[in-house]
Tab-separated table of C-alpha atoms in Angstrom:
chain	number	residue	atom	x	y	z
A	1	MET	CA	87.767	180.491	245.301
A	2	ARG	CA	86.305	181.599	241.841
A	3	HIS	CA	86.867	188.918	237.305
A	4	PRO	CA	86.806	191.908	235.253
A	5	ARG	CA	85.544	195.120	236.335
A	6	LEU	CA	83.240	197.900	235.087
A	7	VAL	CA	84.396	200.654	237.450
A	8	PRO	CA	87.034	203.554	236.358
A	9	ALA	CA	90.158	201.798	235.866
A	10	ALA	CA	92.106	204.580	237.365
A	11	ALA	CA	89.913	205.144	240.308
A	12	ALA	CA	90.044	201.515	241.261
A	13	LEU	CA	93.788	201.073	240.946
A	14	ALA	CA	94.307	203.874	243.177
A	15	VAL	CA	92.119	202.919	245.919
A	16	LEU	CA	93.556	199.337	245.593
A	17	ALA	CA	96.870	200.639	245.551
A	18	LEU	CA	96.077	202.293	248.894
A	19	GLY	CA	94.266	199.195	250.425
A	20	ALA	CA	97.403	196.638	249.722
A	21	SER	CA	100.155	199.503	251.044
A	22	ALA	CA	97.810	199.475	254.212
A	23	CYS	CA	97.612	195.841	254.735
A	24	SER	CA	101.742	195.565	254.512
A	25	THR	CA	103.666	194.289	257.303
A	26	LYS	CA	106.413	192.047	258.223
A	27	GLY	CA	106.997	189.304	260.386
A	28	ASP	CA	109.313	187.054	261.986
A	29	THR	CA	111.448	184.757	259.655
A	30	GLY	CA	112.913	182.247	262.573
A	31	THR	CA	112.724	178.980	263.153
A	32	ASN	CA	110.122	177.257	265.512
A	33	SER	CA	110.637	178.423	268.898
A	34	ALA	CA	108.379	177.887	272.441
A	35	GLY	CA	108.167	180.952	274.946
A	36	SER	CA	107.990	180.807	278.111
A	37	ASP	CA	104.065	180.397	278.196
A	38	GLY	CA	104.599	177.232	276.298
A	39	LEU	CA	103.440	178.598	273.078
A	40	LYS	CA	105.114	177.434	269.779
A	41	THR	CA	105.678	180.061	267.345
A	42	GLY	CA	107.700	179.812	264.023
A	43	PRO	CA	107.689	182.501	261.017
A	44	GLY	CA	105.010	184.948	260.444
A	45	VAL	CA	104.450	184.894	264.185
A	46	THR	CA	106.211	187.498	267.075
A	47	ASP	CA	105.131	188.425	270.280
A	48	THR	CA	102.712	191.283	269.353
A	49	THR	CA	101.611	190.074	265.751
A	50	ILE	CA	100.109	187.116	263.660
A	51	THR	CA	100.909	187.752	259.853
A	52	LEU	CA	99.223	186.314	257.009
A	53	GLY	CA	99.949	186.786	253.318
A	54	ALA	CA	97.349	187.637	250.570
A	55	LEU	CA	98.227	186.654	246.757
A	56	THR	CA	95.622	188.481	245.074
A	57	ASP	CA	94.229	189.916	241.707
A	58	LEU	CA	93.891	193.782	241.993
A	59	THR	CA	94.654	194.795	238.426
A	60	GLY	CA	94.112	191.846	236.215
A	61	PRO	CA	90.634	190.061	234.973
A	62	TYR	CA	89.455	189.468	238.422
A	63	ALA	CA	90.467	192.894	240.234
A	64	SER	CA	86.929	193.950	241.482
A	65	LEU	CA	86.467	190.298	243.170
A	66	GLY	CA	90.139	190.764	244.399
A	67	LYS	CA	89.214	194.438	245.582
A	68	SER	CA	86.316	193.052	247.831
A	69	ILE	CA	88.047	189.926	249.092
A	70	VAL	CA	90.691	191.971	250.166
A	71	ASN	CA	88.541	194.508	252.057
A	72	ALA	CA	86.417	191.580	253.492
A	73	GLN	CA	89.167	190.076	254.948
A	74	GLN	CA	90.637	193.332	256.144
A	75	LEU	CA	87.109	193.974	257.826
A	76	TYR	CA	87.467	190.203	259.418
A	77	ALA	CA	90.936	191.387	260.706
A	78	ASP	CA	89.801	194.570	262.159
A	79	GLN	CA	86.765	193.036	264.248
A	80	LEU	CA	89.193	190.189	265.283
A	81	ASN	CA	91.997	192.522	266.713
A	82	ALA	CA	89.236	194.696	268.088
A	83	SER	CA	88.105	191.862	270.271
A	84	GLY	CA	91.483	191.347	271.533
A	85	GLY	CA	93.249	189.599	268.604
A	86	VAL	CA	94.382	185.829	268.774
A	87	CYS	CA	96.803	184.855	271.598
A	88	GLY	CA	96.987	188.201	272.784
A	89	ARG	CA	98.350	188.951	269.231
A	90	GLN	CA	97.116	191.432	266.332
A	91	VAL	CA	96.373	189.774	262.820
A	92	ARG	CA	97.890	191.461	260.088
A	93	ILE	CA	97.440	190.816	256.443
A	94	THR	CA	100.273	191.690	253.873
A	95	VAL	CA	98.561	192.089	250.408
A	96	LYS	CA	100.486	191.165	247.090
A	97	ASP	CA	98.760	192.084	243.423
A	98	HIS	CA	99.758	189.649	240.905
A	99	GLY	CA	97.168	190.500	238.403
A	100	TYR	CA	96.670	186.820	237.534
A	101	ASP	CA	100.038	186.364	236.168
A	102	VAL	CA	101.542	183.151	237.165
A	103	GLN	CA	105.180	184.336	237.046
A	104	LYS	CA	104.042	187.706	239.179
A	105	ALA	CA	102.482	185.161	241.729
A	106	VAL	CA	105.518	183.353	241.939
A	107	SER	CA	107.663	186.403	242.840
A	108	ALA	CA	105.147	187.514	245.273
A	109	PHE	CA	105.167	184.318	247.161
A	110	THR	CA	109.087	184.060	247.248
A	111	GLU	CA	108.903	187.495	248.772
A	112	THR	CA	105.753	186.871	251.604
A	113	GLU	CA	106.452	183.487	252.288
A	114	PRO	CA	109.310	184.144	254.926
A	115	ASN	CA	107.175	186.445	256.992
A	116	VAL	CA	103.655	184.967	257.170
A	117	VAL	CA	102.365	181.970	259.222
A	118	ALA	CA	99.494	181.118	256.551
A	119	LEU	CA	97.731	182.486	253.146
A	120	SER	CA	94.517	183.866	253.720
A	121	GLN	CA	93.966	184.019	249.868
A	122	VAL	CA	95.658	183.083	246.463
A	123	ILE	CA	93.227	184.113	243.349
A	124	GLY	CA	93.535	181.585	240.630
A	125	SER	CA	93.630	177.753	240.329
A	126	PRO	CA	96.453	178.278	237.928
A	127	VAL	CA	98.203	180.341	240.507
A	128	VAL	CA	97.702	178.071	243.419
A	129	ALA	CA	98.890	174.981	240.857
A	130	SER	CA	102.040	176.537	240.231
A	131	LEU	CA	102.457	177.016	244.081
A	132	ARG	CA	101.709	173.382	245.004
A	133	GLN	CA	105.153	172.145	245.474
A	134	ASP	CA	106.490	175.209	247.541
A	135	ILE	CA	103.429	175.437	249.509
A	136	GLU	CA	103.475	172.023	250.582
A	137	ALA	CA	107.463	172.389	251.349
A	138	LYS	CA	106.914	175.464	253.867
A	139	HIS	CA	103.996	173.707	255.238
A	140	LEU	CA	101.975	176.759	254.527
A	141	LEU	CA	98.148	176.395	255.112
A	142	THR	CA	96.776	177.909	252.000
A	143	ILE	CA	93.033	179.096	251.253
A	144	PRO	CA	93.022	179.143	247.528
A	145	LEU	CA	90.398	181.611	245.964
A	146	GLY	CA	89.619	179.262	243.151
A	147	TRP	CA	87.520	176.393	243.512
A	148	ALA	CA	88.770	173.580	241.091
A	149	SER	CA	88.576	170.119	242.470
A	150	SER	CA	92.440	169.616	241.200
A	151	LEU	CA	93.232	171.556	244.375
A	152	LEU	CA	92.329	169.225	246.802
A	153	GLY	CA	94.304	166.514	248.215
A	154	ASN	CA	97.082	168.403	249.802
A	155	GLN	CA	97.536	168.911	253.383
A	156	TYR	CA	98.138	172.477	253.203
A	157	ILE	CA	95.526	173.686	250.569
A	158	GLN	CA	91.965	174.178	251.487
A	159	VAL	CA	89.161	175.169	249.221
A	160	VAL	CA	86.628	176.299	251.052
A	161	GLY	CA	82.978	175.420	249.820
A	162	SER	CA	81.853	172.892	246.757
A	163	THR	CA	83.873	172.652	243.910
A	164	TYR	CA	83.310	174.095	240.380
A	165	ASP	CA	82.468	170.373	239.185
A	166	ILE	CA	80.345	169.831	242.173
A	167	ASP	CA	78.386	173.129	241.543
A	168	MET	CA	77.521	172.169	237.695
A	169	ILE	CA	76.217	168.595	238.842
A	170	ASN	CA	74.094	170.578	241.138
A	171	GLY	CA	73.346	173.265	238.851
A	172	VAL	CA	72.504	170.558	235.864
A	173	ASP	CA	70.022	169.164	237.884
A	174	PHE	CA	68.426	172.440	238.538
A	175	ILE	CA	68.191	173.367	234.784
A	176	VAL	CA	66.832	169.674	233.870
A	177	ARG	CA	63.708	170.443	236.294
A	178	THR	CA	63.120	174.006	235.648
A	179	ALA	CA	63.533	174.103	231.996
A	180	LYS	CA	61.727	170.732	231.849
A	181	LEU	CA	64.636	169.028	229.800
A	182	GLN	CA	64.006	165.442	228.230
A	183	PRO	CA	66.838	162.446	227.531
A	184	GLY	CA	68.322	163.552	224.227
A	185	ASP	CA	68.226	167.103	224.718
A	186	LYS	CA	71.685	169.003	224.093
A	187	ILE	CA	72.867	171.724	226.596
A	188	GLY	CA	75.811	174.383	225.534
A	189	HIS	CA	78.725	175.098	227.858
A	190	VAL	CA	81.039	177.790	226.934
A	191	TYR	CA	83.872	177.711	229.268
A	192	PHE	CA	87.249	178.953	229.782
A	193	GLU	CA	90.527	176.979	228.821
A	194	GLY	CA	92.505	175.876	232.086
A	195	GLU	CA	91.587	174.481	235.242
A	196	TYR	CA	88.300	176.708	236.124
A	197	GLY	CA	86.822	175.699	233.059
A	198	GLU	CA	87.547	172.397	232.143
A	199	ASN	CA	86.874	170.980	236.103
A	200	ALA	CA	83.342	172.479	235.378
A	201	LEU	CA	82.994	170.764	232.266
A	202	ALA	CA	83.832	167.792	233.671
A	203	GLY	CA	81.073	168.195	236.173
A	204	ALA	CA	78.861	169.050	233.494
A	205	THR	CA	79.766	166.411	231.419
A	206	TYR	CA	79.015	163.672	233.999
A	207	ALA	CA	75.772	165.521	235.141
A	208	ALA	CA	74.777	165.411	231.533
A	209	GLN	CA	75.369	161.744	231.496
A	210	GLN	CA	73.086	161.038	234.392
A	211	HIS	CA	70.425	162.677	233.004
A	212	LYS	CA	71.098	161.582	229.436
A	213	LEU	CA	71.897	164.692	227.656
A	214	THR	CA	74.486	165.668	225.151
A	215	ILE	CA	76.885	168.506	225.899
A	216	VAL	CA	78.116	171.065	223.274
A	217	GLY	CA	81.109	172.347	224.252
A	218	GLN	CA	82.423	175.940	223.374
A	219	LYS	CA	86.112	176.488	224.809
A	220	ILE	CA	87.163	180.206	225.000
A	221	LYS	CA	90.066	182.198	226.354
A	222	PRO	CA	89.731	184.905	229.359
A	223	THR	CA	90.739	187.690	226.670
A	224	ASP	CA	87.622	186.665	224.348
A	225	GLN	CA	85.071	189.127	224.599
A	226	ASP	CA	82.911	188.429	221.569
A	227	LEU	CA	81.214	185.607	221.668
A	228	THR	CA	78.752	186.005	218.790
A	229	ALA	CA	80.041	182.730	216.739
A	230	GLN	CA	79.767	180.757	220.104
A	231	VAL	CA	75.887	181.913	220.638
A	232	THR	CA	75.330	181.062	216.981
A	233	ALA	CA	77.084	177.645	217.006
A	234	LEU	CA	74.915	176.807	219.942
A	235	LYS	CA	71.783	178.327	218.454
A	236	GLN	CA	72.220	176.148	215.326
A	237	ALA	CA	72.828	173.253	217.622
A	238	GLY	CA	69.343	173.352	218.691
A	239	VAL	CA	70.794	173.566	222.464
A	240	LYS	CA	68.218	173.854	225.396
A	241	ALA	CA	69.907	175.757	228.002
A	242	ILE	CA	73.745	176.990	228.352
A	243	LEU	CA	76.296	176.511	230.758
A	244	LEU	CA	79.034	178.912	231.323
A	245	SER	CA	82.483	178.959	233.225
A	246	ALA	CA	83.863	182.227	232.380
A	247	GLY	CA	83.920	185.722	233.962
A	248	PRO	CA	81.690	188.764	234.038
A	249	LYS	CA	82.371	190.445	230.655
A	250	GLN	CA	81.908	186.920	229.033
A	251	THR	CA	78.831	186.332	230.821
A	252	ALA	CA	77.699	190.153	229.682
A	253	ALA	CA	78.571	189.221	226.068
A	254	LEU	CA	76.926	185.770	225.956
A	255	VAL	CA	73.655	186.588	227.576
A	256	GLY	CA	73.588	189.744	225.442
A	257	THR	CA	74.305	188.323	222.262
A	258	ALA	CA	71.539	185.373	222.772
A	259	ALA	CA	69.169	188.134	223.595
A	260	ALA	CA	69.780	190.111	220.270
A	261	LEU	CA	69.467	186.880	218.343
A	262	GLY	CA	66.218	185.837	219.959
A	263	PHE	CA	67.609	182.925	221.827
A	264	ALA	CA	66.004	182.858	225.423
A	265	VAL	CA	67.096	179.814	226.761
A	266	PRO	CA	68.278	179.753	230.499
A	267	VAL	CA	71.664	180.304	231.182
A	268	LEU	CA	73.541	179.377	234.305
A	269	SER	CA	76.897	180.171	235.431
A	270	ASN	CA	79.462	179.373	237.956
A	271	ALA	CA	79.833	182.118	240.605
A	272	PRO	CA	82.905	183.620	238.933
A	273	GLY	CA	81.038	184.848	235.741
A	274	PHE	CA	78.799	187.363	237.754
A	275	ALA	CA	79.292	190.688	238.786
A	276	PRO	CA	76.449	193.470	239.970
A	277	GLN	CA	77.793	195.929	238.322
A	278	LEU	CA	76.588	194.343	235.075
A	279	LEU	CA	73.051	195.114	235.918
A	280	ALA	CA	73.669	198.718	235.580
A	281	THR	CA	75.006	197.869	231.854
A	282	PRO	CA	72.236	197.810	228.741
A	283	VAL	CA	72.446	194.043	229.199
A	284	GLY	CA	71.061	194.031	232.632
A	285	PRO	CA	67.432	193.418	231.953
A	286	ALA	CA	68.489	190.282	229.650
A	287	LEU	CA	70.438	188.853	232.817
A	288	GLU	CA	67.447	189.460	235.085
A	289	LYS	CA	65.403	187.263	232.744
A	290	GLN	CA	68.064	184.488	231.650
A	291	LEU	CA	70.641	184.125	233.877
A	292	TYR	CA	70.973	181.777	237.020
A	293	LEU	CA	74.110	181.192	239.352
A	294	VAL	CA	75.249	178.277	241.029
A	295	SER	CA	77.532	179.129	243.849
A	296	PRO	CA	79.318	177.518	246.913
A	297	GLY	CA	78.638	180.663	249.038
A	298	PRO	CA	75.044	182.497	249.984
A	299	ALA	CA	73.583	185.540	248.210
A	300	PHE	CA	73.265	188.862	250.335
A	301	GLY	CA	69.437	188.920	249.420
A	302	SER	CA	69.376	185.993	251.582
A	303	ASP	CA	67.885	186.086	255.457
A	304	GLU	CA	70.743	184.357	256.939
A	305	PRO	CA	71.487	186.662	260.214
A	306	GLY	CA	75.222	186.309	259.261
A	307	VAL	CA	74.811	187.214	255.913
A	308	LYS	CA	72.659	190.317	256.868
A	309	LYS	CA	75.404	191.402	259.496
A	310	LEU	CA	78.059	191.157	256.988
A	311	ALA	CA	76.464	193.672	254.799
A	312	THR	CA	75.955	196.161	257.168
A	313	ASP	CA	79.203	195.695	258.525
A	314	TYR	CA	80.976	196.263	255.094
A	315	LYS	CA	78.804	199.124	253.927
A	316	ALA	CA	79.446	200.899	257.066
A	317	LYS	CA	83.350	200.243	256.400
A	318	TYR	CA	83.436	200.390	252.680
A	319	PRO	CA	80.275	202.851	252.118
A	320	ASN	CA	81.457	203.209	248.477
A	321	ASP	CA	82.033	199.927	247.830
A	322	LEU	CA	79.169	197.485	246.040
A	323	LEU	CA	78.525	194.039	247.907
A	324	ASP	CA	79.451	191.103	245.569
A	325	THR	CA	80.579	187.596	245.322
A	326	GLY	CA	84.007	188.370	246.295
A	327	VAL	CA	82.691	189.876	249.799
A	328	ILE	CA	81.091	186.562	250.633
A	329	SER	CA	84.251	184.483	249.671
A	330	GLY	CA	86.651	186.532	251.533
A	331	TRP	CA	84.657	186.575	254.650
A	332	ASP	CA	84.482	182.589	254.307
A	333	THR	CA	88.030	182.073	253.844
A	334	ILE	CA	89.527	184.273	256.489
A	335	SER	CA	86.855	183.008	258.829
A	336	VAL	CA	87.755	179.885	258.391
A	337	LEU	CA	91.457	180.622	258.766
A	338	GLY	CA	90.371	182.791	262.401
A	339	GLU	CA	88.838	179.677	263.742
A	340	ASP	CA	92.038	177.798	262.797
A	341	LEU	CA	94.260	180.432	264.631
A	342	LYS	CA	92.215	180.444	267.587
A	343	ALA	CA	92.198	176.353	267.790
A	344	ALA	CA	95.773	176.373	267.539
A	345	CYS	CA	96.090	179.079	270.115
A	346	LYS	CA	94.281	177.036	272.380
A	347	ALA	CA	96.572	174.142	271.547
A	348	LYS	CA	99.580	176.276	272.098
A	349	ASP	CA	101.159	175.602	268.821
A	350	LEU	CA	101.119	178.823	266.554
A	351	THR	CA	103.553	176.984	263.789
A	352	ARG	CA	102.531	176.451	260.524
A	353	GLU	CA	101.929	172.872	261.356
A	354	GLY	CA	99.955	173.542	264.441
A	355	ILE	CA	97.845	175.700	262.405
A	356	ALA	CA	97.415	173.057	259.731
A	357	ALA	CA	97.014	170.482	262.202
A	358	ALA	CA	94.043	172.383	263.972
A	359	HIS	CA	92.564	173.013	260.410
A	360	ARG	CA	92.205	169.400	259.534
A	361	LYS	CA	90.457	169.078	263.298
A	362	GLN	CA	87.517	171.271	261.795
A	363	SER	CA	84.648	168.737	260.864
A	364	SER	CA	81.883	170.890	261.587
A	365	LEU	CA	82.324	174.424	261.007
A	366	THR	CA	79.107	176.636	260.257
A	367	ILE	CA	80.030	180.052	258.343
A	368	LEU	CA	77.266	182.337	257.096
A	369	GLY	CA	74.882	179.324	257.530
A	370	VAL	CA	76.705	176.959	255.605
A	371	SER	CA	78.489	173.917	257.193
A	372	PHE	CA	82.083	172.580	256.239
A	373	ASP	CA	84.058	169.593	257.175
A	374	PHE	CA	87.998	170.007	256.603
A	375	SER	CA	89.283	166.814	257.917
A	376	ASP	CA	89.220	164.884	254.606
A	377	ARG	CA	91.500	166.713	252.456
A	378	ALA	CA	90.487	164.604	249.413
A	379	LYS	CA	86.841	165.440	249.509
A	380	PRO	CA	85.399	169.084	248.833
A	381	SER	CA	84.410	170.860	252.288
A	382	THR	CA	80.823	170.695	251.313
A	383	TYR	CA	78.878	169.112	248.433
A	384	LYS	CA	76.249	171.555	248.632
A	385	SER	CA	75.313	174.576	246.340
A	386	PHE	CA	73.043	177.637	246.081
A	387	ILE	CA	71.081	178.423	242.967
A	388	GLN	CA	70.533	182.263	242.783
A	389	LYS	CA	69.243	184.688	240.305
A	390	PRO	CA	70.281	188.364	239.367
A	391	SER	CA	68.209	191.054	240.780
A	392	LYS	CA	68.647	194.592	240.376
A	393	GLN	CA	66.731	195.344	243.376
A	394	ALA	CA	68.371	193.125	245.688
A	395	PRO	CA	71.422	193.648	248.013
A	396	GLY	CA	74.567	192.279	246.073
A	397	GLY	CA	72.737	191.873	242.699
A	398	LEU	CA	71.517	188.313	243.634
A	399	VAL	CA	68.402	186.706	245.006
A	400	THR	CA	68.430	182.979	246.573
A	401	VAL	CA	66.247	180.801	243.807
A	402	GLU	CA	66.989	177.349	245.604
A	403	PRO	CA	68.857	177.233	249.199
A	404	ALA	CA	72.057	175.390	249.393
A	405	HIS	CA	71.429	171.571	248.700
A	406	GLU	CA	73.212	168.744	247.040
A	407	VAL	CA	71.935	166.020	244.371
A	408	PRO	CA	72.672	162.287	245.319
A	409	ALA	CA	74.871	162.373	242.169
A	410	ALA	CA	77.241	164.793	243.318
A	411	ARG	CA	78.637	162.042	245.803
A	412	ALA	CA	78.956	159.326	243.550
A	413	TYR	CA	80.918	161.515	241.302
A	414	ALA	CA	84.781	160.438	240.835
A	415	LEU	CA	86.688	163.659	241.427
A	416	PRO	CA	89.626	164.316	239.363
A	417	LYS	CA	93.010	163.794	240.632
A	418	SER	CA	95.072	166.248	240.966
């Protein structure tokens, strides 16, 4: 669900402001009703439009990914509308920027909620957690762009992909195999305070126990950008690998510091820790050498036909924008919601409740080569993760090291309660 940017801030914000205003729209705020054709509708649905909401980060620490997610979702909506829309209606997206600020997000939700039928994205696990009760009370199907397992269990909140903790279980298995770690070895884990980092830590701790390893944890804040103290401490502790659950700036700082200290251990990051812009910086060569990603989504360097088509279509619409993980995530989430809308249309129920009911019947939905099961709200929609590696020559800056797979220990892991 799942970042600071290296592009010039003023130019980026100008583009984002234009994108947000272009996507803005208003929908029906009335109660549920049925038309002469028997189609039930409610808030966010008029005779001509279906309006979705997007609470995103266009000015905060995940601004670049937020922009990519917005772009990818608008691309999907444009293609869907060109093919006739849903139930003869055009799909619109109202975009609100909260800058990764929970209070701003709450205000944006209050303003947006009466006029939308579902939320195609909400960036940030803390933001979704703060809105959880309102989302449930309003029966508003919400797709978070955050992958904390604490978001599971709600009828109206759907994490698309493996969660941070499941990714770390799969990722630690990869590190143990490839770095040939032995029982008793130590691995470091540098992680953000809050739901993202602590959920990843829970998975890493479980995986370490399975492999008889010791976790040496280093908690940091999203504002921390000098990780010299943390890297030095991990080196002194003798860790054989480092796990990372933070943002791109922290990834660059950690890998760059490790390389400068001659600390050449593998670093494995959750997907939100990488941005392809990093490869154009002085730390780029070290990232290609030391960094791996564990991700719920495929890399643009994959051979999956759907991924290749998405790359072509995205570059045609946004020729000046980079491909990154935000494009994959944005496409995944809006594709799920698009299929839900089509199913709800077929059932003649485009109310919020009808869309949520249609969603929970999706038990085998494949998007970009990944199969999802949304029928059990208490479980991740997939237990599979990709292992990827930065490559300056690859589209999107990533190549696939191992295709999506799960380790047996992932199913035995007790998911944290929300």
